mmCIF file with all atom_site columns, C-alpha atoms in Angstrom:
data_model
loop_
_atom_site.group_PDB
_atom_site.id
_atom_site.type_symbol
_atom_site.label_atom_id
_atom_site.label_alt_id
_atom_site.label_comp_id
_atom_site.label_asym_id
_atom_site.label_entity_id
_atom_site.label_seq_id
_atom_site.pdbx_PDB_ins_code
_atom_site.Cartn_x
_atom_site.Cartn_y
_atom_site.Cartn_z
_atom_site.occupancy
_atom_site.B_iso_or_equiv
_atom_site.pdbx_formal_charge
_atom_site.auth_seq_id
_atom_site.auth_comp_id
_atom_site.auth_asym_id
_atom_site.auth_atom_id
_atom_site.pdbx_PDB_model_num
ATOM 1   C CA . UNK A 1 1   ? 95.296  57.289 47.244 1.00 0.00 ? 754 UNK A CA 1
ATOM 2   C CA . UNK A 1 2   ? 96.783  56.547 50.639 1.00 0.00 ? 755 UNK A CA 1
ATOM 3   C CA . UNK A 1 3   ? 95.043  57.381 53.890 1.00 0.00 ? 756 UNK A CA 1
ATOM 4   C CA . UNK A 1 4   ? 96.620  59.833 56.345 1.00 0.00 ? 757 UNK A CA 1
ATOM 5   C CA . UNK A 1 5   ? 98.620  58.317 59.182 1.00 0.00 ? 758 UNK A CA 1
ATOM 6   C CA . UNK A 1 6   ? 97.470  58.828 62.769 1.00 0.00 ? 759 UNK A CA 1
ATOM 7   C CA . UNK A 1 7   ? 99.280  59.025 66.088 1.00 0.00 ? 760 UNK A CA 1
ATOM 8   C CA . UNK A 1 8   ? 96.964  58.475 69.092 1.00 0.00 ? 761 UNK A CA 1
ATOM 9   C CA . UNK A 1 9   ? 97.832  60.486 72.177 1.00 0.00 ? 762 UNK A CA 1
ATOM 10  C CA . UNK A 1 10  ? 96.248  58.734 75.157 1.00 0.00 ? 763 UNK A CA 1
ATOM 11  C CA . UNK A 1 11  ? 95.533  55.148 76.080 1.00 0.00 ? 764 UNK A CA 1
ATOM 12  C CA . UNK A 1 12  ? 92.094  55.229 77.678 1.00 0.00 ? 765 UNK A CA 1
ATOM 13  C CA . UNK A 1 13  ? 88.596  54.460 76.404 1.00 0.00 ? 766 UNK A CA 1
ATOM 14  C CA . UNK A 1 14  ? 88.542  57.125 73.692 1.00 0.00 ? 767 UNK A CA 1
ATOM 15  C CA . UNK A 1 15  ? 91.887  56.001 72.294 1.00 0.00 ? 768 UNK A CA 1
ATOM 16  C CA . UNK A 1 16  ? 90.771  52.364 72.481 1.00 0.00 ? 769 UNK A CA 1
ATOM 17  C CA . UNK A 1 17  ? 87.580  52.931 70.507 1.00 0.00 ? 770 UNK A CA 1
ATOM 18  C CA . UNK A 1 18  ? 89.010  55.404 67.989 1.00 0.00 ? 771 UNK A CA 1
ATOM 19  C CA . UNK A 1 19  ? 92.056  53.178 67.458 1.00 0.00 ? 772 UNK A CA 1
ATOM 20  C CA . UNK A 1 20  ? 89.895  50.156 66.686 1.00 0.00 ? 773 UNK A CA 1
ATOM 21  C CA . UNK A 1 21  ? 87.647  52.231 64.411 1.00 0.00 ? 774 UNK A CA 1
ATOM 22  C CA . UNK A 1 22  ? 90.688  53.548 62.507 1.00 0.00 ? 775 UNK A CA 1
ATOM 23  C CA . UNK A 1 23  ? 92.050  50.003 62.129 1.00 0.00 ? 776 UNK A CA 1
ATOM 24  C CA . UNK A 1 24  ? 88.685  48.710 60.834 1.00 0.00 ? 777 UNK A CA 1
ATOM 25  C CA . UNK A 1 25  ? 88.663  51.241 57.999 1.00 0.00 ? 778 UNK A CA 1
ATOM 26  C CA . UNK A 1 26  ? 92.352  50.864 57.197 1.00 0.00 ? 779 UNK A CA 1
ATOM 27  C CA . UNK A 1 27  ? 93.770  54.108 58.593 1.00 0.00 ? 780 UNK A CA 1
ATOM 28  C CA . UNK A 1 28  ? 97.474  53.571 59.316 1.00 0.00 ? 781 UNK A CA 1
ATOM 29  C CA . UNK A 1 29  ? 98.233  53.947 63.035 1.00 0.00 ? 782 UNK A CA 1
ATOM 30  C CA . UNK A 1 30  ? 101.774 55.194 63.580 1.00 0.00 ? 783 UNK A CA 1
ATOM 31  C CA . UNK A 1 31  ? 101.565 54.465 67.289 1.00 0.00 ? 784 UNK A CA 1
ATOM 32  C CA . UNK A 1 32  ? 100.158 55.195 70.736 1.00 0.00 ? 785 UNK A CA 1
ATOM 33  C CA . UNK A 1 33  ? 101.624 57.814 73.086 1.00 0.00 ? 786 UNK A CA 1
ATOM 34  C CA . UNK A 1 34  ? 100.743 58.281 76.723 1.00 0.00 ? 787 UNK A CA 1
ATOM 35  C CA . UNK A 1 35  ? 101.791 58.824 80.307 1.00 0.00 ? 788 UNK A CA 1
ATOM 36  C CA . UNK A 1 36  ? 100.920 55.344 81.587 1.00 0.00 ? 789 UNK A CA 1
ATOM 37  C CA . UNK A 1 37  ? 103.466 53.024 79.975 1.00 0.00 ? 790 UNK A CA 1
ATOM 38  C CA . UNK A 1 38  ? 101.537 49.878 80.932 1.00 0.00 ? 791 UNK A CA 1
ATOM 39  C CA . UNK A 1 39  ? 98.247  50.895 79.294 1.00 0.00 ? 792 UNK A CA 1
ATOM 40  C CA . UNK A 1 40  ? 100.060 52.389 76.293 1.00 0.00 ? 793 UNK A CA 1
ATOM 41  C CA . UNK A 1 41  ? 101.835 49.071 75.746 1.00 0.00 ? 794 UNK A CA 1
ATOM 42  C CA . UNK A 1 42  ? 98.603  47.061 76.163 1.00 0.00 ? 795 UNK A CA 1
ATOM 43  C CA . UNK A 1 43  ? 96.741  49.228 73.654 1.00 0.00 ? 796 UNK A CA 1
ATOM 44  C CA . UNK A 1 44  ? 99.613  49.221 71.170 1.00 0.00 ? 797 UNK A CA 1
ATOM 45  C CA . UNK A 1 45  ? 99.651  45.415 71.252 1.00 0.00 ? 798 UNK A CA 1
ATOM 46  C CA . UNK A 1 46  ? 95.862  45.258 70.807 1.00 0.00 ? 799 UNK A CA 1
ATOM 47  C CA . UNK A 1 47  ? 96.078  47.632 67.821 1.00 0.00 ? 800 UNK A CA 1
ATOM 48  C CA . UNK A 1 48  ? 99.241  46.044 66.387 1.00 0.00 ? 801 UNK A CA 1
ATOM 49  C CA . UNK A 1 49  ? 101.212 49.286 66.458 1.00 0.00 ? 802 UNK A CA 1
ATOM 50  C CA . UNK A 1 50  ? 104.136 50.817 68.357 1.00 0.00 ? 803 UNK A CA 1
ATOM 51  C CA . UNK A 1 51  ? 104.127 52.489 71.766 1.00 0.00 ? 804 UNK A CA 1
ATOM 52  C CA . UNK A 1 52  ? 105.885 55.770 72.546 1.00 0.00 ? 805 UNK A CA 1
ATOM 53  C CA . UNK A 1 53  ? 106.536 57.965 75.557 1.00 0.00 ? 806 UNK A CA 1
ATOM 54  C CA . UNK A 1 54  ? 105.808 61.701 75.677 1.00 0.00 ? 807 UNK A CA 1
ATOM 55  C CA . UNK A 1 55  ? 109.284 62.270 77.085 1.00 0.00 ? 808 UNK A CA 1
ATOM 56  C CA . UNK A 1 56  ? 110.965 60.821 73.992 1.00 0.00 ? 809 UNK A CA 1
ATOM 57  C CA . UNK A 1 57  ? 110.832 61.755 70.330 1.00 0.00 ? 810 UNK A CA 1
ATOM 58  C CA . UNK A 1 58  ? 107.508 61.133 68.588 1.00 0.00 ? 811 UNK A CA 1
ATOM 59  C CA . UNK A 1 59  ? 107.131 59.740 65.078 1.00 0.00 ? 812 UNK A CA 1
ATOM 60  C CA . UNK A 1 60  ? 105.851 61.837 62.193 1.00 0.00 ? 813 UNK A CA 1
ATOM 61  C CA . UNK A 1 61  ? 102.183 61.452 61.288 1.00 0.00 ? 814 UNK A CA 1
ATOM 62  C CA . UNK A 1 62  ? 99.549  63.267 59.238 1.00 0.00 ? 815 UNK A CA 1
ATOM 63  C CA . UNK A 1 63  ? 97.386  63.730 62.328 1.00 0.00 ? 816 UNK A CA 1
ATOM 64  C CA . UNK A 1 64  ? 97.700  63.595 66.096 1.00 0.00 ? 817 UNK A CA 1
ATOM 65  C CA . UNK A 1 65  ? 94.457  62.600 67.811 1.00 0.00 ? 818 UNK A CA 1
ATOM 66  C CA . UNK A 1 66  ? 94.471  63.828 71.418 1.00 0.00 ? 819 UNK A CA 1
ATOM 67  C CA . UNK A 1 67  ? 92.454  61.262 73.389 1.00 0.00 ? 820 UNK A CA 1
ATOM 68  C CA . UNK A 1 68  ? 92.712  62.577 76.938 1.00 0.00 ? 821 UNK A CA 1
ATOM 69  C CA . UNK A 1 69  ? 90.259  64.260 79.294 1.00 0.00 ? 822 UNK A CA 1
ATOM 70  C CA . UNK A 1 70  ? 89.303  67.852 78.535 1.00 0.00 ? 823 UNK A CA 1
ATOM 71  C CA . UNK A 1 71  ? 91.163  68.954 81.662 1.00 0.00 ? 824 UNK A CA 1
ATOM 72  C CA . UNK A 1 72  ? 94.424  67.336 80.482 1.00 0.00 ? 825 UNK A CA 1
ATOM 73  C CA . UNK A 1 73  ? 94.402  68.617 76.880 1.00 0.00 ? 826 UNK A CA 1
ATOM 74  C CA . UNK A 1 74  ? 96.271  71.888 77.552 1.00 0.00 ? 827 UNK A CA 1
ATOM 75  C CA . UNK A 1 75  ? 99.006  70.142 79.549 1.00 0.00 ? 828 UNK A CA 1
ATOM 76  C CA . UNK A 1 76  ? 99.476  67.419 76.938 1.00 0.00 ? 829 UNK A CA 1
ATOM 77  C CA . UNK A 1 77  ? 99.289  69.757 73.926 1.00 0.00 ? 830 UNK A CA 1
ATOM 78  C CA . UNK A 1 78  ? 102.217 71.789 75.294 1.00 0.00 ? 831 UNK A CA 1
ATOM 79  C CA . UNK A 1 79  ? 104.373 68.653 75.106 1.00 0.00 ? 832 UNK A CA 1
ATOM 80  C CA . UNK A 1 80  ? 103.749 68.114 71.402 1.00 0.00 ? 833 UNK A CA 1
ATOM 81  C CA . UNK A 1 81  ? 106.597 69.172 69.143 1.00 0.00 ? 834 UNK A CA 1
ATOM 82  C CA . UNK A 1 82  ? 105.828 71.837 66.529 1.00 0.00 ? 835 UNK A CA 1
ATOM 83  C CA . UNK A 1 83  ? 104.922 70.106 63.277 1.00 0.00 ? 836 UNK A CA 1
ATOM 84  C CA . UNK A 1 84  ? 102.478 70.290 60.413 1.00 0.00 ? 837 UNK A CA 1
ATOM 85  C CA . UNK A 1 85  ? 100.282 67.475 61.676 1.00 0.00 ? 838 UNK A CA 1
ATOM 86  C CA . UNK A 1 86  ? 96.578  68.124 62.068 1.00 0.00 ? 839 UNK A CA 1
ATOM 87  C CA . UNK A 1 87  ? 95.628  68.191 65.739 1.00 0.00 ? 840 UNK A CA 1
ATOM 88  C CA . UNK A 1 88  ? 92.345  66.376 66.354 1.00 0.00 ? 841 UNK A CA 1
ATOM 89  C CA . UNK A 1 89  ? 90.438  66.038 69.599 1.00 0.00 ? 842 UNK A CA 1
ATOM 90  C CA . UNK A 1 90  ? 86.984  64.736 70.507 1.00 0.00 ? 843 UNK A CA 1
ATOM 91  C CA . UNK A 1 91  ? 86.670  67.602 73.016 1.00 0.00 ? 844 UNK A CA 1
ATOM 92  C CA . UNK A 1 92  ? 83.990  70.106 72.046 1.00 0.00 ? 845 UNK A CA 1
ATOM 93  C CA . UNK A 1 93  ? 84.411  72.663 74.792 1.00 0.00 ? 846 UNK A CA 1
ATOM 94  C CA . UNK A 1 94  ? 88.155  73.162 74.322 1.00 0.00 ? 847 UNK A CA 1
ATOM 95  C CA . UNK A 1 95  ? 89.195  76.004 71.973 1.00 0.00 ? 848 UNK A CA 1
ATOM 96  C CA . UNK A 1 96  ? 91.846  75.413 69.323 1.00 0.00 ? 849 UNK A CA 1
ATOM 97  C CA . UNK A 1 97  ? 94.202  77.845 71.079 1.00 0.00 ? 850 UNK A CA 1
ATOM 98  C CA . UNK A 1 98  ? 94.421  75.344 73.942 1.00 0.00 ? 851 UNK A CA 1
ATOM 99  C CA . UNK A 1 99  ? 95.033  72.377 71.643 1.00 0.00 ? 852 UNK A CA 1
ATOM 100 C CA . UNK A 1 100 ? 97.570  74.180 69.464 1.00 0.00 ? 853 UNK A CA 1
ATOM 101 C CA . UNK A 1 101 ? 99.428  76.672 71.663 1.00 0.00 ? 854 UNK A CA 1
ATOM 102 C CA . UNK A 1 102 ? 102.094 78.731 69.942 1.00 0.00 ? 855 UNK A CA 1
ATOM 103 C CA . UNK A 1 103 ? 101.835 76.947 66.610 1.00 0.00 ? 856 UNK A CA 1
ATOM 104 C CA . UNK A 1 104 ? 100.143 77.147 63.264 1.00 0.00 ? 857 UNK A CA 1
ATOM 105 C CA . UNK A 1 105 ? 98.662  73.663 63.285 1.00 0.00 ? 858 UNK A CA 1
ATOM 106 C CA . UNK A 1 106 ? 95.173  72.764 62.220 1.00 0.00 ? 859 UNK A CA 1
ATOM 107 C CA . UNK A 1 107 ? 92.683  71.705 64.870 1.00 0.00 ? 860 UNK A CA 1
ATOM 108 C CA . UNK A 1 108 ? 89.569  69.652 64.257 1.00 0.00 ? 861 UNK A CA 1
ATOM 109 C CA . UNK A 1 109 ? 86.932  68.780 66.843 1.00 0.00 ? 862 UNK A CA 1
ATOM 110 C CA . UNK A 1 110 ? 85.228  65.428 66.270 1.00 0.00 ? 863 UNK A CA 1
ATOM 111 C CA . UNK A 1 111 ? 81.726  66.434 67.254 1.00 0.00 ? 864 UNK A CA 1
#
């Protein structure tokens, strides 16, 4: 059985630690997406995966893990294309309607 593929959205501390944890257990990382091209590139090199920009097309994945501050989740979630990927975020105080606006995606909080 193959593990689901993951696209990390964000390039800060949460993305760094979750990315390394996913790699340790063999979860395929499709890539890293973020606003800061420099940190996205650095993290993608460290995790041996590809880097992407929010303004360009994103690769398909089983799950998108939103690794940004709680305040930025709504803004970033609006930029995600409609797809069947699970939307995952470590944010506990953010309702799924913020993470998945106008779509029928699944949302999972990590806590």
